[in-house]
Amino acid sequence: MQISKGQENQLVASNNGTTKTTAPSKSIIEKKIRNYDYLKRNAQNERALEIDKLQREAANFNLSSLAIYDQSEKSKYDVIIRSPYSKLYIKYDPLGNIISSAEQYKNLKVPLKLSQKIARKYPGWGFEKSIYSVKYRNGKSLKGKYNIRLRKGEKYKSVQFNVL
C-alpha cells in the first residue's frame, strides 16, 4: 500500500490490489457493520466479483492502522483503492465512515439484463469495451451508469445506460 500525506489534514492511500480482505459477517441478527449503508446501497444482484471485492475493501478500510492517522484532528481522509481495471476514490470521516465515493470499473462483465437490452436495441453490434461508474454520498441516492463502446465491422458507437 502506498501512502502519502497530501495537503493539510488530507491523507491519500493507494492500494494496488495486494491486500486481502474478507466480507463482513452475516448473521440472523443484523450486526452494526462499519459502512453498512455504503454496502447496502451498492448491492446489486448482477455485478462482477471485482466490484464486491473492492467495495468491501473500501468499507472495511481501517484508517487508524496508518502511521500518519491522527484521531485528534477532525479532518477528512481521501483514499484511493486501485486494481488493474478499477479505481475507487473514497472520502472518510475521522471515525472511518465513508462520506462519499467515486468509483470506476473498466471492462467488467455487463449484467445480463443490460446485455440483452443492448442486443435488442443494437442488433449486429458487439461489445468493444465498457466502463461502469458509480457515485455514492452518505444518506443520498446512488448514481451508477455504464458507458459502453459497441463495434460493428469498422463502425463504432458509444452508448450510455443509467442503472440503480
CSV table of C-alpha atoms in Angstrom, one decimal:
chain,number,residue,atom,x,y,z
A,1,MET,CA,0.0,0.0,0.0
A,2,GLN,CA,1.3,3.4,-0.9
A,3,ILE,CA,0.6,6.2,1.5
A,4,SER,CA,1.4,9.9,1.3
A,5,LYS,CA,0.2,12.9,3.2
A,6,GLY,CA,-1.3,15.5,0.9
A,7,GLN,CA,-2.5,19.0,1.7
A,8,GLU,CA,-3.2,20.0,5.3
A,9,ASN,CA,-5.2,17.2,7.0
A,10,GLN,CA,-5.6,15.2,3.8
A,11,LEU,CA,-4.5,11.6,3.6
A,12,VAL,CA,-4.0,9.7,0.3
A,13,ALA,CA,-3.5,5.9,0.4
A,14,SER,CA,-3.2,3.9,-2.6
A,15,ASN,CA,-3.7,0.1,-2.8
A,16,ASN,CA,-2.5,-1.7,-5.9
A,17,GLY,CA,-4.7,-4.7,-5.2
A,18,THR,CA,-2.2,-6.5,-3.0
A,19,THR,CA,-4.2,-6.7,0.3
A,20,LYS,CA,-6.6,-9.5,1.1
A,21,THR,CA,-10.0,-8.7,2.7
A,22,THR,CA,-12.9,-10.7,3.9
A,23,ALA,CA,-16.6,-9.9,3.6
A,24,PRO,CA,-18.5,-8.6,6.5
A,25,SER,CA,-20.0,-11.4,8.5
A,26,LYS,CA,-23.7,-12.1,8.1
A,27,SER,CA,-26.0,-13.3,10.9
A,28,ILE,CA,-29.7,-13.6,11.7
A,29,ILE,CA,-29.4,-10.6,14.0
A,30,GLU,CA,-28.0,-7.8,11.9
A,31,LYS,CA,-24.8,-6.5,13.4
A,32,LYS,CA,-23.7,-2.9,13.2
A,33,ILE,CA,-21.3,-3.2,10.3
A,34,ARG,CA,-19.0,-0.3,9.5
A,35,ASN,CA,-20.2,1.5,6.3
A,36,TYR,CA,-23.3,-0.8,6.1
A,37,ASP,CA,-25.2,1.9,4.3
A,38,TYR,CA,-22.5,2.1,1.6
A,39,LEU,CA,-22.5,-1.7,1.1
A,40,LYS,CA,-26.3,-1.9,1.1
A,41,ARG,CA,-26.9,0.9,-1.4
A,42,ASN,CA,-24.2,-0.6,-3.7
A,43,ALA,CA,-25.7,-4.2,-3.5
A,44,GLN,CA,-27.0,-5.5,-6.8
A,45,ASN,CA,-27.9,-9.0,-7.9
A,46,GLU,CA,-25.8,-9.0,-11.1
A,47,ARG,CA,-22.4,-7.4,-10.7
A,48,ALA,CA,-18.9,-8.5,-11.1
A,49,LEU,CA,-17.0,-10.1,-8.2
A,50,GLU,CA,-14.3,-7.4,-8.7
A,51,ILE,CA,-16.8,-4.7,-7.6
A,52,ASP,CA,-17.9,-6.6,-4.5
A,53,LYS,CA,-14.3,-7.3,-3.5
A,54,LEU,CA,-13.2,-3.6,-3.9
A,55,GLN,CA,-16.3,-2.2,-2.2
A,56,ARG,CA,-15.8,-4.5,0.8
A,57,GLU,CA,-12.2,-3.4,1.0
A,58,ALA,CA,-13.3,0.2,1.0
A,59,ALA,CA,-16.0,-0.5,3.7
A,60,ASN,CA,-13.5,-2.3,5.9
A,61,PHE,CA,-10.6,0.1,5.4
A,62,ASN,CA,-9.0,0.9,8.8
A,63,LEU,CA,-7.7,4.5,8.9
A,64,SER,CA,-6.4,4.0,12.5
A,65,SER,CA,-3.9,1.4,11.3
A,66,LEU,CA,-2.0,4.1,9.3
A,67,ALA,CA,1.0,5.7,11.0
A,68,ILE,CA,0.0,9.2,9.8
A,69,TYR,CA,-3.6,8.9,11.1
A,70,ASP,CA,-4.3,11.4,13.9
A,71,GLN,CA,-7.6,10.9,15.7
A,72,SER,CA,-7.4,14.3,17.4
A,73,GLU,CA,-7.7,16.0,14.1
A,74,LYS,CA,-11.2,16.4,12.7
A,75,SER,CA,-10.1,16.0,9.1
A,76,LYS,CA,-11.5,14.0,6.2
A,77,TYR,CA,-9.3,11.4,4.6
A,78,ASP,CA,-9.2,10.7,0.8
A,79,VAL,CA,-8.2,7.1,0.0
A,80,ILE,CA,-7.6,5.6,-3.5
A,81,ILE,CA,-8.1,1.9,-3.9
A,82,ARG,CA,-6.8,0.5,-7.2
A,83,SER,CA,-6.7,-2.7,-9.1
A,84,PRO,CA,-5.6,-3.3,-12.7
A,85,TYR,CA,-9.1,-2.4,-14.1
A,86,SER,CA,-10.6,-0.4,-11.3
A,87,LYS,CA,-10.2,2.8,-9.2
A,88,LEU,CA,-12.1,3.9,-6.2
A,89,TYR,CA,-11.8,7.4,-4.7
A,90,ILE,CA,-13.2,7.2,-1.1
A,91,LYS,CA,-13.7,10.0,1.4
A,92,TYR,CA,-13.8,9.0,5.0
A,93,ASP,CA,-14.6,10.9,8.2
A,94,PRO,CA,-12.1,10.7,11.1
A,95,LEU,CA,-14.0,7.6,12.5
A,96,GLY,CA,-13.5,5.7,9.3
A,97,ASN,CA,-17.1,6.1,8.0
A,98,ILE,CA,-17.5,6.6,4.2
A,99,ILE,CA,-18.7,10.1,3.4
A,100,SER,CA,-18.6,9.7,-0.4
A,101,SER,CA,-17.1,7.6,-3.2
A,102,ALA,CA,-16.5,7.9,-6.9
A,103,GLU,CA,-15.7,4.5,-8.5
A,104,GLN,CA,-14.8,3.4,-12.0
A,105,TYR,CA,-14.6,-0.2,-13.2
A,106,LYS,CA,-13.2,-1.0,-16.7
A,107,ASN,CA,-14.1,-3.9,-19.0
A,108,LEU,CA,-16.0,-5.9,-16.4
A,109,LYS,CA,-18.9,-8.2,-17.5
A,110,VAL,CA,-22.0,-6.2,-18.2
A,111,PRO,CA,-25.1,-7.5,-16.4
A,112,LEU,CA,-27.2,-10.0,-18.4
A,113,LYS,CA,-30.3,-7.9,-18.5
A,114,LEU,CA,-28.4,-4.9,-19.7
A,115,SER,CA,-26.6,-7.0,-22.3
A,116,GLN,CA,-29.9,-8.3,-23.6
A,117,LYS,CA,-31.4,-4.8,-23.8
A,118,ILE,CA,-28.3,-3.6,-25.8
A,119,ALA,CA,-28.5,-6.6,-28.1
A,120,ARG,CA,-32.2,-5.9,-28.9
A,121,LYS,CA,-31.6,-2.2,-29.4
A,122,TYR,CA,-28.4,-2.5,-31.4
A,123,PRO,CA,-28.7,-5.8,-33.4
A,124,GLY,CA,-25.4,-6.9,-35.0
A,125,TRP,CA,-23.2,-4.8,-32.8
A,126,GLY,CA,-20.7,-6.3,-30.4
A,127,PHE,CA,-19.2,-5.1,-27.2
A,128,GLU,CA,-15.8,-3.4,-27.6
A,129,LYS,CA,-15.3,-2.1,-24.1
A,130,SER,CA,-17.3,-1.0,-21.1
A,131,ILE,CA,-16.8,1.4,-18.1
A,132,TYR,CA,-19.1,1.2,-15.1
A,133,SER,CA,-19.1,4.4,-12.9
A,134,VAL,CA,-20.8,4.7,-9.6
A,135,LYS,CA,-21.0,7.7,-7.2
A,136,TYR,CA,-22.1,7.4,-3.5
A,137,ARG,CA,-22.9,10.0,-1.0
A,138,ASN,CA,-23.8,9.0,2.6
A,139,GLY,CA,-27.5,9.1,3.1
A,140,LYS,CA,-28.3,10.2,-0.5
A,141,SER,CA,-29.2,8.3,-3.7
A,142,LEU,CA,-26.6,6.3,-5.5
A,143,LYS,CA,-25.9,7.1,-9.2
A,144,GLY,CA,-24.5,4.4,-11.5
A,145,LYS,CA,-24.0,4.2,-15.2
A,146,TYR,CA,-22.4,2.1,-17.9
A,147,ASN,CA,-20.6,3.7,-20.8
A,148,ILE,CA,-20.3,1.0,-23.5
A,149,ARG,CA,-18.4,1.1,-26.8
A,150,LEU,CA,-20.0,-1.0,-29.5
A,151,ARG,CA,-18.5,-2.2,-32.7
A,152,LYS,CA,-20.0,-3.4,-36.0
A,153,GLY,CA,-17.3,-4.1,-38.6
A,154,GLU,CA,-15.3,-0.8,-38.9
A,155,LYS,CA,-18.0,1.3,-37.2
A,156,TYR,CA,-18.0,2.3,-33.5
A,157,LYS,CA,-20.8,3.6,-31.4
A,158,SER,CA,-20.8,4.7,-27.7
A,159,VAL,CA,-23.9,4.3,-25.6
A,160,GLN,CA,-24.7,5.1,-22.0
A,161,PHE,CA,-27.1,3.5,-19.7
A,162,ASN,CA,-28.1,4.7,-16.2
A,163,VAL,CA,-28.5,1.9,-13.6
A,164,LEU,CA,-29.6,1.8,-10.0
